[in-house]
């Protein structure tokens, strides 16, 4: 390869310090070594990098473009070195966290902000999953930690869990929906006559889960619970929503809660992670997720 990080460092120093001599001083080299590095790079690339017609060398347009792109490479090289050192001390290069959409993603952000204050350098990747998608992400190693995994995990083990709490559900309809005027509790035969809205399980490998649907009922399937909430508000269908998620629309009159003959039981949700040795970033999150106040805030 004709382009080296050393040559890019020399170009960067010349540009920042304003002269070959000042760059040589910063790099602890003799000026002739800096000059040779630039000349060799120009020869290898067959491109003039500096205009030497004036009193001082000035970067040509080609030289300026090389330096602009080269600085990205220099920053990446520094980051790679740093990440390798962090991995050697036990911090993961990346931690992938799947958040089930029973928990609004925004409620996890304060925890993320606390983690960044550690300045450990571990990159975080957040995923949102629906129904059993969190379990699927964990078992297929798309995620290292799941927050809000619902119900029991799939058979086979290989993971550990800790209960967060319970999510309560309410049956909702739009104010102008025919079911809004029917006496309560609504029987299943009446609900069956109207379209339900269902959030699609995001599992890729595990069998998809459904909940709160009646056999033979027409179904509108949407990507997640937020889309399901919006569809309910528009009267596109009926169904169950987490009570916390529906609260604002209920208060504003966009949704009505109806008692039903067969209510949906509360769902127990947990955090889950794969068994075996854990890096420092995962251990940090697991420790913080022992705080009862923090866990309560995720479900409020």
PDB file of C-alpha atoms in Angstrom:
ATOM      1  CA  UNK A   1       0.000   0.000   0.000  1.00  0.00           C
ATOM      2  CA  UNK A   2       1.424   3.354  -1.025  1.00  0.00           C
ATOM      3  CA  UNK A   3      -0.516   5.384   1.533  1.00  0.00           C
ATOM      4  CA  UNK A   4       0.584   4.977   5.153  1.00  0.00           C
ATOM      5  CA  UNK A   5      -0.695   6.326   8.443  1.00  0.00           C
ATOM      6  CA  UNK A   6       2.771   7.758   9.095  1.00  0.00           C
ATOM      7  CA  UNK A   7       2.619   9.843   5.910  1.00  0.00           C
ATOM      8  CA  UNK A   8      -0.875  11.067   6.824  1.00  0.00           C
ATOM      9  CA  UNK A   9       0.372  12.068  10.273  1.00  0.00           C
ATOM     10  CA  UNK A  10       3.118  14.111   8.612  1.00  0.00           C
ATOM     11  CA  UNK A  11       0.619  15.883   6.322  1.00  0.00           C
ATOM     12  CA  UNK A  12      -1.667  16.566   9.271  1.00  0.00           C
ATOM     13  CA  UNK A  13       1.167  18.043  11.342  1.00  0.00           C
ATOM     14  CA  UNK A  14       2.341  20.271   8.474  1.00  0.00           C
ATOM     15  CA  UNK A  15      -1.162  21.628   7.944  1.00  0.00           C
ATOM     16  CA  UNK A  16      -1.806  22.259  11.643  1.00  0.00           C
ATOM     17  CA  UNK A  17       1.600  23.721  12.471  1.00  0.00           C
ATOM     18  CA  UNK A  18       1.983  25.737   9.268  1.00  0.00           C
ATOM     19  CA  UNK A  19       5.434  24.588   8.126  1.00  0.00           C
ATOM     20  CA  UNK A  20       7.635  21.569   7.557  1.00  0.00           C
ATOM     21  CA  UNK A  21      10.005  22.707  10.325  1.00  0.00           C
ATOM     22  CA  UNK A  22       7.261  23.109  12.904  1.00  0.00           C
ATOM     23  CA  UNK A  23       5.811  19.724  11.935  1.00  0.00           C
ATOM     24  CA  UNK A  24       9.245  18.128  12.337  1.00  0.00           C
ATOM     25  CA  UNK A  25       9.504  19.638  15.820  1.00  0.00           C
ATOM     26  CA  UNK A  26       6.117  18.266  16.836  1.00  0.00           C
ATOM     27  CA  UNK A  27       6.903  14.815  15.463  1.00  0.00           C
ATOM     28  CA  UNK A  28      10.403  14.798  16.986  1.00  0.00           C
ATOM     29  CA  UNK A  29      12.049  14.357  13.577  1.00  0.00           C
ATOM     30  CA  UNK A  30      14.624  16.289  11.604  1.00  0.00           C
ATOM     31  CA  UNK A  31      13.136  18.528   8.877  1.00  0.00           C
ATOM     32  CA  UNK A  32      14.790  16.505   6.136  1.00  0.00           C
ATOM     33  CA  UNK A  33      12.869  13.395   7.276  1.00  0.00           C
ATOM     34  CA  UNK A  34       9.562  15.249   6.991  1.00  0.00           C
ATOM     35  CA  UNK A  35      10.504  16.558   3.537  1.00  0.00           C
ATOM     36  CA  UNK A  36      11.494  13.063   2.398  1.00  0.00           C
ATOM     37  CA  UNK A  37       8.180  11.582   3.620  1.00  0.00           C
ATOM     38  CA  UNK A  38       6.196  14.133   1.609  1.00  0.00           C
ATOM     39  CA  UNK A  39       8.312  13.713  -1.517  1.00  0.00           C
ATOM     40  CA  UNK A  40       8.068   9.936  -1.303  1.00  0.00           C
ATOM     41  CA  UNK A  41       4.287  10.107  -0.943  1.00  0.00           C
ATOM     42  CA  UNK A  42       4.016  12.435  -3.952  1.00  0.00           C
ATOM     43  CA  UNK A  43       6.183  10.073  -5.952  1.00  0.00           C
ATOM     44  CA  UNK A  44       4.224   6.976  -4.934  1.00  0.00           C
ATOM     45  CA  UNK A  45       0.855   8.579  -5.682  1.00  0.00           C
ATOM     46  CA  UNK A  46       2.138  10.471  -8.731  1.00  0.00           C
ATOM     47  CA  UNK A  47       0.323  13.551  -7.413  1.00  0.00           C
ATOM     48  CA  UNK A  48       1.570  16.965  -6.325  1.00  0.00           C
ATOM     49  CA  UNK A  49       0.452  17.498  -2.755  1.00  0.00           C
ATOM     50  CA  UNK A  50       2.107  20.878  -2.132  1.00  0.00           C
ATOM     51  CA  UNK A  51       2.507  24.001  -4.263  1.00  0.00           C
ATOM     52  CA  UNK A  52       6.058  25.163  -3.625  1.00  0.00           C
ATOM     53  CA  UNK A  53       6.029  28.161  -5.975  1.00  0.00           C
ATOM     54  CA  UNK A  54       5.643  30.673  -3.140  1.00  0.00           C
ATOM     55  CA  UNK A  55       7.612  31.423  -0.003  1.00  0.00           C
ATOM     56  CA  UNK A  56       5.976  28.507   1.790  1.00  0.00           C
ATOM     57  CA  UNK A  57       4.504  25.204   0.708  1.00  0.00           C
ATOM     58  CA  UNK A  58       0.701  25.222   0.356  1.00  0.00           C
ATOM     59  CA  UNK A  59      -1.482  22.169  -0.070  1.00  0.00           C
ATOM     60  CA  UNK A  60      -2.821  21.673  -3.580  1.00  0.00           C
ATOM     61  CA  UNK A  61      -6.510  20.769  -4.021  1.00  0.00           C
ATOM     62  CA  UNK A  62      -5.438  17.119  -4.307  1.00  0.00           C
ATOM     63  CA  UNK A  63      -3.372  17.441  -1.143  1.00  0.00           C
ATOM     64  CA  UNK A  64      -6.250  19.078   0.704  1.00  0.00           C
ATOM     65  CA  UNK A  65      -8.619  16.264  -0.312  1.00  0.00           C
ATOM     66  CA  UNK A  66      -6.086  13.618   0.727  1.00  0.00           C
ATOM     67  CA  UNK A  67      -5.679  15.274   4.121  1.00  0.00           C
ATOM     68  CA  UNK A  68      -9.448  15.646   4.610  1.00  0.00           C
ATOM     69  CA  UNK A  69     -10.063  11.961   3.972  1.00  0.00           C
ATOM     70  CA  UNK A  70      -6.840  10.934   5.676  1.00  0.00           C
ATOM     71  CA  UNK A  71      -7.897  12.538   8.940  1.00  0.00           C
ATOM     72  CA  UNK A  72     -10.863  10.142   9.027  1.00  0.00           C
ATOM     73  CA  UNK A  73      -8.383   7.267   8.777  1.00  0.00           C
ATOM     74  CA  UNK A  74      -6.188   8.728  11.518  1.00  0.00           C
ATOM     75  CA  UNK A  75      -9.145   9.101  13.869  1.00  0.00           C
ATOM     76  CA  UNK A  76     -10.272   5.559  13.048  1.00  0.00           C
ATOM     77  CA  UNK A  77      -6.782   4.202  13.759  1.00  0.00           C
ATOM     78  CA  UNK A  78      -6.675   5.950  17.126  1.00  0.00           C
ATOM     79  CA  UNK A  79     -10.127   4.578  17.959  1.00  0.00           C
ATOM     80  CA  UNK A  80      -9.086   1.045  16.975  1.00  0.00           C
ATOM     81  CA  UNK A  81      -6.043   1.227  19.233  1.00  0.00           C
ATOM     82  CA  UNK A  82      -8.176   2.530  22.072  1.00  0.00           C
ATOM     83  CA  UNK A  83     -10.866  -0.120  21.598  1.00  0.00           C
ATOM     84  CA  UNK A  84      -8.308  -2.926  21.514  1.00  0.00           C
ATOM     85  CA  UNK A  85      -6.879  -1.687  24.810  1.00  0.00           C
ATOM     86  CA  UNK A  86     -10.386  -1.468  26.331  1.00  0.00           C
ATOM     87  CA  UNK A  87     -11.240  -5.003  25.234  1.00  0.00           C
ATOM     88  CA  UNK A  88      -8.018  -6.191  26.866  1.00  0.00           C
ATOM     89  CA  UNK A  89      -9.190  -4.650  30.161  1.00  0.00           C
ATOM     90  CA  UNK A  90     -12.574  -6.404  30.023  1.00  0.00           C
ATOM     91  CA  UNK A  91     -14.829  -3.742  28.443  1.00  0.00           C
ATOM     92  CA  UNK A  92     -16.778  -4.982  25.431  1.00  0.00           C
ATOM     93  CA  UNK A  93     -16.174  -3.297  22.094  1.00  0.00           C
ATOM     94  CA  UNK A  94     -19.965  -3.211  21.611  1.00  0.00           C
ATOM     95  CA  UNK A  95     -22.971  -4.075  23.758  1.00  0.00           C
ATOM     96  CA  UNK A  96     -26.271  -4.771  22.003  1.00  0.00           C
ATOM     97  CA  UNK A  97     -29.410  -4.097  24.031  1.00  0.00           C
ATOM     98  CA  UNK A  98     -32.852  -5.170  22.830  1.00  0.00           C
ATOM     99  CA  UNK A  99     -35.767  -3.260  24.364  1.00  0.00           C
ATOM    100  CA  UNK A 100     -39.187  -4.832  24.068  1.00  0.00           C
ATOM    101  CA  UNK A 101     -41.761  -2.303  22.924  1.00  0.00           C
ATOM    102  CA  UNK A 102     -43.809  -2.922  26.066  1.00  0.00           C
ATOM    103  CA  UNK A 103     -41.264  -0.464  27.507  1.00  0.00           C
ATOM    104  CA  UNK A 104     -41.060   2.939  25.744  1.00  0.00           C
ATOM    105  CA  UNK A 105     -37.510   3.312  24.485  1.00  0.00           C
ATOM    106  CA  UNK A 106     -37.251   6.822  25.918  1.00  0.00           C
ATOM    107  CA  UNK A 107     -37.406   5.402  29.439  1.00  0.00           C
ATOM    108  CA  UNK A 108     -34.142   3.559  28.836  1.00  0.00           C
ATOM    109  CA  UNK A 109     -32.274   6.686  27.713  1.00  0.00           C
ATOM    110  CA  UNK A 110     -31.500   7.998  31.236  1.00  0.00           C
ATOM    111  CA  UNK A 111     -29.803   4.666  31.969  1.00  0.00           C
ATOM    112  CA  UNK A 112     -27.837   4.998  28.720  1.00  0.00           C
ATOM    113  CA  UNK A 113     -26.787   8.522  29.717  1.00  0.00           C
ATOM    114  CA  UNK A 114     -25.502   7.212  33.068  1.00  0.00           C
ATOM    115  CA  UNK A 115     -23.472   4.562  31.274  1.00  0.00           C
ATOM    116  CA  UNK A 116     -21.832   7.113  28.978  1.00  0.00           C
ATOM    117  CA  UNK A 117     -20.610   8.989  32.048  1.00  0.00           C
ATOM    118  CA  UNK A 118     -18.375   5.998  32.745  1.00  0.00           C
ATOM    119  CA  UNK A 119     -16.440   6.926  29.581  1.00  0.00           C
ATOM    120  CA  UNK A 120     -15.449   3.305  29.084  1.00  0.00           C
ATOM    121  CA  UNK A 121     -15.696   3.530  25.305  1.00  0.00           C
ATOM    122  CA  UNK A 122     -18.018   0.569  24.777  1.00  0.00           C
ATOM    123  CA  UNK A 123     -20.347   1.284  21.894  1.00  0.00           C
ATOM    124  CA  UNK A 124     -24.037   0.675  22.494  1.00  0.00           C
ATOM    125  CA  UNK A 125     -26.490  -0.609  19.900  1.00  0.00           C
ATOM    126  CA  UNK A 126     -30.187  -0.404  20.800  1.00  0.00           C
ATOM    127  CA  UNK A 127     -32.779  -2.627  19.148  1.00  0.00           C
ATOM    128  CA  UNK A 128     -36.549  -2.568  19.541  1.00  0.00           C
ATOM    129  CA  UNK A 129     -38.349  -5.904  19.479  1.00  0.00           C
ATOM    130  CA  UNK A 130     -41.994  -6.972  19.614  1.00  0.00           C
ATOM    131  CA  UNK A 131     -43.451  -9.895  21.630  1.00  0.00           C
ATOM    132  CA  UNK A 132     -40.965 -12.764  21.478  1.00  0.00           C
ATOM    133  CA  UNK A 133     -38.513 -10.828  19.340  1.00  0.00           C
ATOM    134  CA  UNK A 134     -36.410  -9.992  22.374  1.00  0.00           C
ATOM    135  CA  UNK A 135     -35.970 -13.673  23.217  1.00  0.00           C
ATOM    136  CA  UNK A 136     -35.172 -14.372  19.579  1.00  0.00           C
ATOM    137  CA  UNK A 137     -32.561 -11.598  19.516  1.00  0.00           C
ATOM    138  CA  UNK A 138     -30.913 -12.984  22.651  1.00  0.00           C
ATOM    139  CA  UNK A 139     -30.783 -16.615  21.528  1.00  0.00           C
ATOM    140  CA  UNK A 140     -29.582 -15.729  18.021  1.00  0.00           C
ATOM    141  CA  UNK A 141     -26.924 -13.423  19.531  1.00  0.00           C
ATOM    142  CA  UNK A 142     -28.327 -10.296  17.925  1.00  0.00           C
ATOM    143  CA  UNK A 143     -28.544  -8.910  21.471  1.00  0.00           C
ATOM    144  CA  UNK A 144     -26.495  -9.336  24.633  1.00  0.00           C
ATOM    145  CA  UNK A 145     -29.170  -7.987  26.982  1.00  0.00           C
ATOM    146  CA  UNK A 146     -32.960  -7.791  26.702  1.00  0.00           C
ATOM    147  CA  UNK A 147     -34.982  -5.292  28.697  1.00  0.00           C
ATOM    148  CA  UNK A 148     -38.693  -6.075  28.916  1.00  0.00           C
ATOM    149  CA  UNK A 149     -38.738  -9.676  27.648  1.00  0.00           C
ATOM    150  CA  UNK A 150     -42.349 -10.842  28.119  1.00  0.00           C
ATOM    151  CA  UNK A 151     -43.573 -14.070  29.670  1.00  0.00           C
ATOM    152  CA  UNK A 152     -41.530 -17.208  29.971  1.00  0.00           C
ATOM    153  CA  UNK A 153     -38.418 -17.669  27.891  1.00  0.00           C
ATOM    154  CA  UNK A 154     -38.132 -20.363  25.221  1.00  0.00           C
ATOM    155  CA  UNK A 155     -37.139 -23.898  26.260  1.00  0.00           C
ATOM    156  CA  UNK A 156     -33.518 -24.976  26.192  1.00  0.00           C
ATOM    157  CA  UNK A 157     -32.042 -22.491  28.641  1.00  0.00           C
ATOM    158  CA  UNK A 158     -28.711 -20.824  28.025  1.00  0.00           C
ATOM    159  CA  UNK A 159     -29.856 -17.562  29.541  1.00  0.00           C
ATOM    160  CA  UNK A 160     -30.515 -15.919  32.900  1.00  0.00           C
ATOM    161  CA  UNK A 161     -33.462 -13.698  33.822  1.00  0.00           C
ATOM    162  CA  UNK A 162     -34.585 -11.225  36.454  1.00  0.00           C
ATOM    163  CA  UNK A 163     -38.179 -10.029  36.824  1.00  0.00           C
ATOM    164  CA  UNK A 164     -38.841  -6.316  36.286  1.00  0.00           C
ATOM    165  CA  UNK A 165     -42.549  -6.294  37.092  1.00  0.00           C
ATOM    166  CA  UNK A 166     -45.963  -6.594  35.482  1.00  0.00           C
ATOM    167  CA  UNK A 167     -47.611  -4.735  32.599  1.00  0.00           C
ATOM    168  CA  UNK A 168     -51.384  -4.236  32.866  1.00  0.00           C
ATOM    169  CA  UNK A 169     -53.567  -4.168  29.739  1.00  0.00           C
ATOM    170  CA  UNK A 170     -56.810  -2.419  28.859  1.00  0.00           C
ATOM    171  CA  UNK A 171     -59.222  -3.076  26.009  1.00  0.00           C
ATOM    172  CA  UNK A 172     -59.576   0.104  23.937  1.00  0.00           C
ATOM    173  CA  UNK A 173     -61.779   1.385  21.138  1.00  0.00           C
ATOM    174  CA  UNK A 174     -62.066   4.715  19.360  1.00  0.00           C
ATOM    175  CA  UNK A 175     -64.928   6.926  20.638  1.00  0.00           C
ATOM    176  CA  UNK A 176     -66.889   6.551  17.398  1.00  0.00           C
ATOM    177  CA  UNK A 177     -66.436   2.777  17.108  1.00  0.00           C
ATOM    178  CA  UNK A 178     -69.652   0.701  17.357  1.00  0.00           C
ATOM    179  CA  UNK A 179     -68.301  -1.133  20.416  1.00  0.00           C
ATOM    180  CA  UNK A 180     -67.998   2.189  22.263  1.00  0.00           C
ATOM    181  CA  UNK A 181     -71.829   2.282  22.641  1.00  0.00           C
ATOM    182  CA  UNK A 182     -72.314  -1.323  23.664  1.00  0.00           C
ATOM    183  CA  UNK A 183     -73.036  -2.222  27.327  1.00  0.00           C
ATOM    184  CA  UNK A 184     -70.216  -3.729  29.349  1.00  0.00           C
ATOM    185  CA  UNK A 185     -68.668  -6.160  29.811  1.00  0.00           C
ATOM    186  CA  UNK A 186     -68.276  -6.758  26.086  1.00  0.00           C
ATOM    187  CA  UNK A 187     -68.797 -10.445  25.231  1.00  0.00           C
ATOM    188  CA  UNK A 188     -66.321 -12.183  22.953  1.00  0.00           C
ATOM    189  CA  UNK A 189     -69.083 -12.792  20.363  1.00  0.00           C
ATOM    190  CA  UNK A 190     -69.553  -9.019  19.981  1.00  0.00           C
ATOM    191  CA  UNK A 191     -65.818  -8.297  19.752  1.00  0.00           C
ATOM    192  CA  UNK A 192     -65.402 -11.035  17.154  1.00  0.00           C
ATOM    193  CA  UNK A 193     -67.543  -9.082  14.688  1.00  0.00           C
ATOM    194  CA  UNK A 194     -64.978  -6.268  14.501  1.00  0.00           C
ATOM    195  CA  UNK A 195     -61.417  -6.042  13.261  1.00  0.00           C
ATOM    196  CA  UNK A 196     -58.575  -6.362  15.771  1.00  0.00           C
ATOM    197  CA  UNK A 197     -55.226  -4.615  15.542  1.00  0.00           C
ATOM    198  CA  UNK A 198     -52.181  -6.741  16.309  1.00  0.00           C
ATOM    199  CA  UNK A 199     -48.474  -5.895  16.585  1.00  0.00           C
ATOM    200  CA  UNK A 200     -46.350  -8.375  14.631  1.00  0.00           C
ATOM    201  CA  UNK A 201     -43.900 -10.508  16.573  1.00  0.00           C
ATOM    202  CA  UNK A 202     -40.393  -9.526  15.438  1.00  0.00           C
ATOM    203  CA  UNK A 203     -38.913 -13.011  15.955  1.00  0.00           C
ATOM    204  CA  UNK A 204     -36.821 -14.281  13.078  1.00  0.00           C
ATOM    205  CA  UNK A 205     -36.249 -17.842  14.227  1.00  0.00           C
ATOM    206  CA  UNK A 206     -38.580 -18.565  17.148  1.00  0.00           C
ATOM    207  CA  UNK A 207     -42.279 -19.274  16.459  1.00  0.00           C
ATOM    208  CA  UNK A 208     -44.146 -15.934  16.437  1.00  0.00           C
ATOM    209  CA  UNK A 209     -46.438 -15.133  19.345  1.00  0.00           C
ATOM    210  CA  UNK A 210     -49.863 -13.500  19.311  1.00  0.00           C
ATOM    211  CA  UNK A 211     -52.022 -12.285  22.172  1.00  0.00           C
ATOM    212  CA  UNK A 212     -55.590 -11.094  22.716  1.00  0.00           C
ATOM    213  CA  UNK A 213     -56.930 -12.288  19.347  1.00  0.00           C
ATOM    214  CA  UNK A 214     -60.111 -14.306  18.868  1.00  0.00           C
ATOM    215  CA  UNK A 215     -60.258 -17.256  16.493  1.00  0.00           C
ATOM    216  CA  UNK A 216     -61.725 -16.180  13.166  1.00  0.00           C
ATOM    217  CA  UNK A 217     -61.435 -12.451  13.878  1.00  0.00           C
ATOM    218  CA  UNK A 218     -60.313 -10.087  11.097  1.00  0.00           C
ATOM    219  CA  UNK A 219     -56.872  -8.699  11.938  1.00  0.00           C
ATOM    220  CA  UNK A 220     -54.893  -5.650  10.897  1.00  0.00           C
ATOM    221  CA  UNK A 221     -51.220  -6.421  11.592  1.00  0.00           C
ATOM    222  CA  UNK A 222     -48.898  -3.482  12.257  1.00  0.00           C
ATOM    223  CA  UNK A 223     -45.152  -3.297  13.028  1.00  0.00           C
ATOM    224  CA  UNK A 224     -45.199  -2.433  16.751  1.00  0.00           C
ATOM    225  CA  UNK A 225     -47.267  -1.254  19.709  1.00  0.00           C
ATOM    226  CA  UNK A 226     -46.945   2.436  18.854  1.00  0.00           C
ATOM    227  CA  UNK A 227     -48.434   1.778  15.418  1.00  0.00           C
ATOM    228  CA  UNK A 228     -51.119  -0.339  17.092  1.00  0.00           C
ATOM    229  CA  UNK A 229     -51.996   2.539  19.434  1.00  0.00           C
ATOM    230  CA  UNK A 230     -52.323   4.952  16.495  1.00  0.00           C
ATOM    231  CA  UNK A 231     -54.475   2.491  14.565  1.00  0.00           C
ATOM    232  CA  UNK A 232     -56.817   2.176  17.553  1.00  0.00           C
ATOM    233  CA  UNK A 233     -57.106   5.959  17.821  1.00  0.00           C
ATOM    234  CA  UNK A 234     -58.138   6.111  14.163  1.00  0.00           C
ATOM    235  CA  UNK A 235     -60.805   3.453  14.670  1.00  0.00           C
ATOM    236  CA  UNK A 236     -59.090   0.927  12.391  1.00  0.00           C
ATOM    237  CA  UNK A 237     -59.613  -1.847  14.902  1.00  0.00           C
ATOM    238  CA  UNK A 238     -59.962  -2.780  18.555  1.00  0.00           C
ATOM    239  CA  UNK A 239     -57.810  -4.618  21.045  1.00  0.00           C
ATOM    240  CA  UNK A 240     -55.634  -4.535  24.129  1.00  0.00           C
ATOM    241  CA  UNK A 241     -52.909  -1.978  24.877  1.00  0.00           C
ATOM    242  CA  UNK A 242     -50.612  -1.559  27.883  1.00  0.00           C
ATOM    243  CA  UNK A 243     -52.512   0.716  30.275  1.00  0.00           C
ATOM    244  CA  UNK A 244     -49.567   3.092  30.575  1.00  0.00           C
ATOM    245  CA  UNK A 245     -49.265   3.422  26.802  1.00  0.00           C
ATOM    246  CA  UNK A 246     -52.975   4.189  26.414  1.00  0.00           C
ATOM    247  CA  UNK A 247     -53.199   6.652  29.336  1.00  0.00           C
ATOM    248  CA  UNK A 248     -52.559   9.895  27.407  1.00  0.00           C
ATOM    249  CA  UNK A 249     -55.029   8.995  24.638  1.00  0.00           C
ATOM    250  CA  UNK A 250     -57.625   8.006  27.219  1.00  0.00           C
ATOM    251  CA  UNK A 251     -57.223  11.337  29.022  1.00  0.00           C
ATOM    252  CA  UNK A 252     -57.518  13.228  25.733  1.00  0.00           C
ATOM    253  CA  UNK A 253     -60.636  11.332  24.675  1.00  0.00           C
ATOM    254  CA  UNK A 254     -58.979   9.634  21.718  1.00  0.00           C
ATOM    255  CA  UNK A 255     -59.526   6.183  23.194  1.00  0.00           C
ATOM    256  CA  UNK A 256     -62.180   4.635  25.429  1.00  0.00           C
ATOM    257  CA  UNK A 257     -61.512   1.744  27.779  1.00  0.00           C
ATOM    258  CA  UNK A 258     -64.172  -0.957  27.745  1.00  0.00           C
ATOM    259  CA  UNK A 259     -64.596  -3.774  30.228  1.00  0.00           C
ATOM    260  CA  UNK A 260     -64.624  -7.147  28.507  1.00  0.00           C
ATOM    261  CA  UNK A 261     -65.878 -10.565  29.536  1.00  0.00           C
ATOM    262  CA  UNK A 262     -62.429 -12.080  28.972  1.00  0.00           C
ATOM    263  CA  UNK A 263     -59.810  -9.525  30.094  1.00  0.00           C
ATOM    264  CA  UNK A 264     -56.170  -9.980  29.233  1.00  0.00           C
ATOM    265  CA  UNK A 265     -54.038 -10.869  32.262  1.00  0.00           C
ATOM    266  CA  UNK A 266     -51.061  -8.733  33.222  1.00  0.00           C
ATOM    267  CA  UNK A 267     -47.824  -9.736  31.527  1.00  0.00           C
ATOM    268  CA  UNK A 268     -44.728 -10.354  33.592  1.00  0.00           C
ATOM    269  CA  UNK A 269     -41.653  -8.808  31.964  1.00  0.00           C
ATOM    270  CA  UNK A 270     -38.021  -9.349  32.797  1.00  0.00           C
ATOM    271  CA  UNK A 271     -34.481  -8.602  31.794  1.00  0.00           C
ATOM    272  CA  UNK A 272     -32.582 -11.473  30.202  1.00  0.00           C
ATOM    273  CA  UNK A 273     -28.998 -12.157  29.219  1.00  0.00           C
ATOM    274  CA  UNK A 274     -27.019 -15.164  28.038  1.00  0.00           C
ATOM    275  CA  UNK A 275     -25.408 -17.386  30.629  1.00  0.00           C
ATOM    276  CA  UNK A 276     -21.639 -17.464  30.919  1.00  0.00           C
ATOM    277  CA  UNK A 277     -18.889 -14.886  31.445  1.00  0.00           C
ATOM    278  CA  UNK A 278     -20.029 -11.266  31.136  1.00  0.00           C
ATOM    279  CA  UNK A 279     -17.941  -8.258  30.180  1.00  0.00           C
ATOM    280  CA  UNK A 280     -17.729  -5.132  32.294  1.00  0.00           C
ATOM    281  CA  UNK A 281     -20.374  -3.220  30.309  1.00  0.00           C
ATOM    282  CA  UNK A 282     -22.972  -5.969  30.662  1.00  0.00           C
ATOM    283  CA  UNK A 283     -22.143  -6.314  34.365  1.00  0.00           C
ATOM    284  CA  UNK A 284     -22.600  -2.538  34.743  1.00  0.00           C
ATOM    285  CA  UNK A 285     -26.116  -2.699  33.271  1.00  0.00           C
ATOM    286  CA  UNK A 286     -27.064  -5.766  35.285  1.00  0.00           C
ATOM    287  CA  UNK A 287     -25.967  -4.029  38.480  1.00  0.00           C
ATOM    288  CA  UNK A 288     -27.944  -0.866  37.688  1.00  0.00           C
ATOM    289  CA  UNK A 289     -30.986  -2.925  36.762  1.00  0.00           C
ATOM    290  CA  UNK A 290     -31.114  -4.242  40.319  1.00  0.00           C
ATOM    291  CA  UNK A 291     -32.400  -0.817  41.469  1.00  0.00           C
ATOM    292  CA  UNK A 292     -36.139  -1.166  42.294  1.00  0.00           C
ATOM    293  CA  UNK A 293     -36.788   2.540  41.629  1.00  0.00           C
ATOM    294  CA  UNK A 294     -35.173   2.330  38.205  1.00  0.00           C
ATOM    295  CA  UNK A 295     -37.171  -0.788  37.320  1.00  0.00           C
ATOM    296  CA  UNK A 296     -40.414   0.837  38.449  1.00  0.00           C
ATOM    297  CA  UNK A 297     -39.637   3.842  36.255  1.00  0.00           C
ATOM    298  CA  UNK A 298     -39.368   1.607  33.189  1.00  0.00           C
ATOM    299  CA  UNK A 299     -42.983   0.439  33.641  1.00  0.00           C
ATOM    300  CA  UNK A 300     -44.612   3.657  34.912  1.00  0.00           C
TER     301      UNK A 300
END
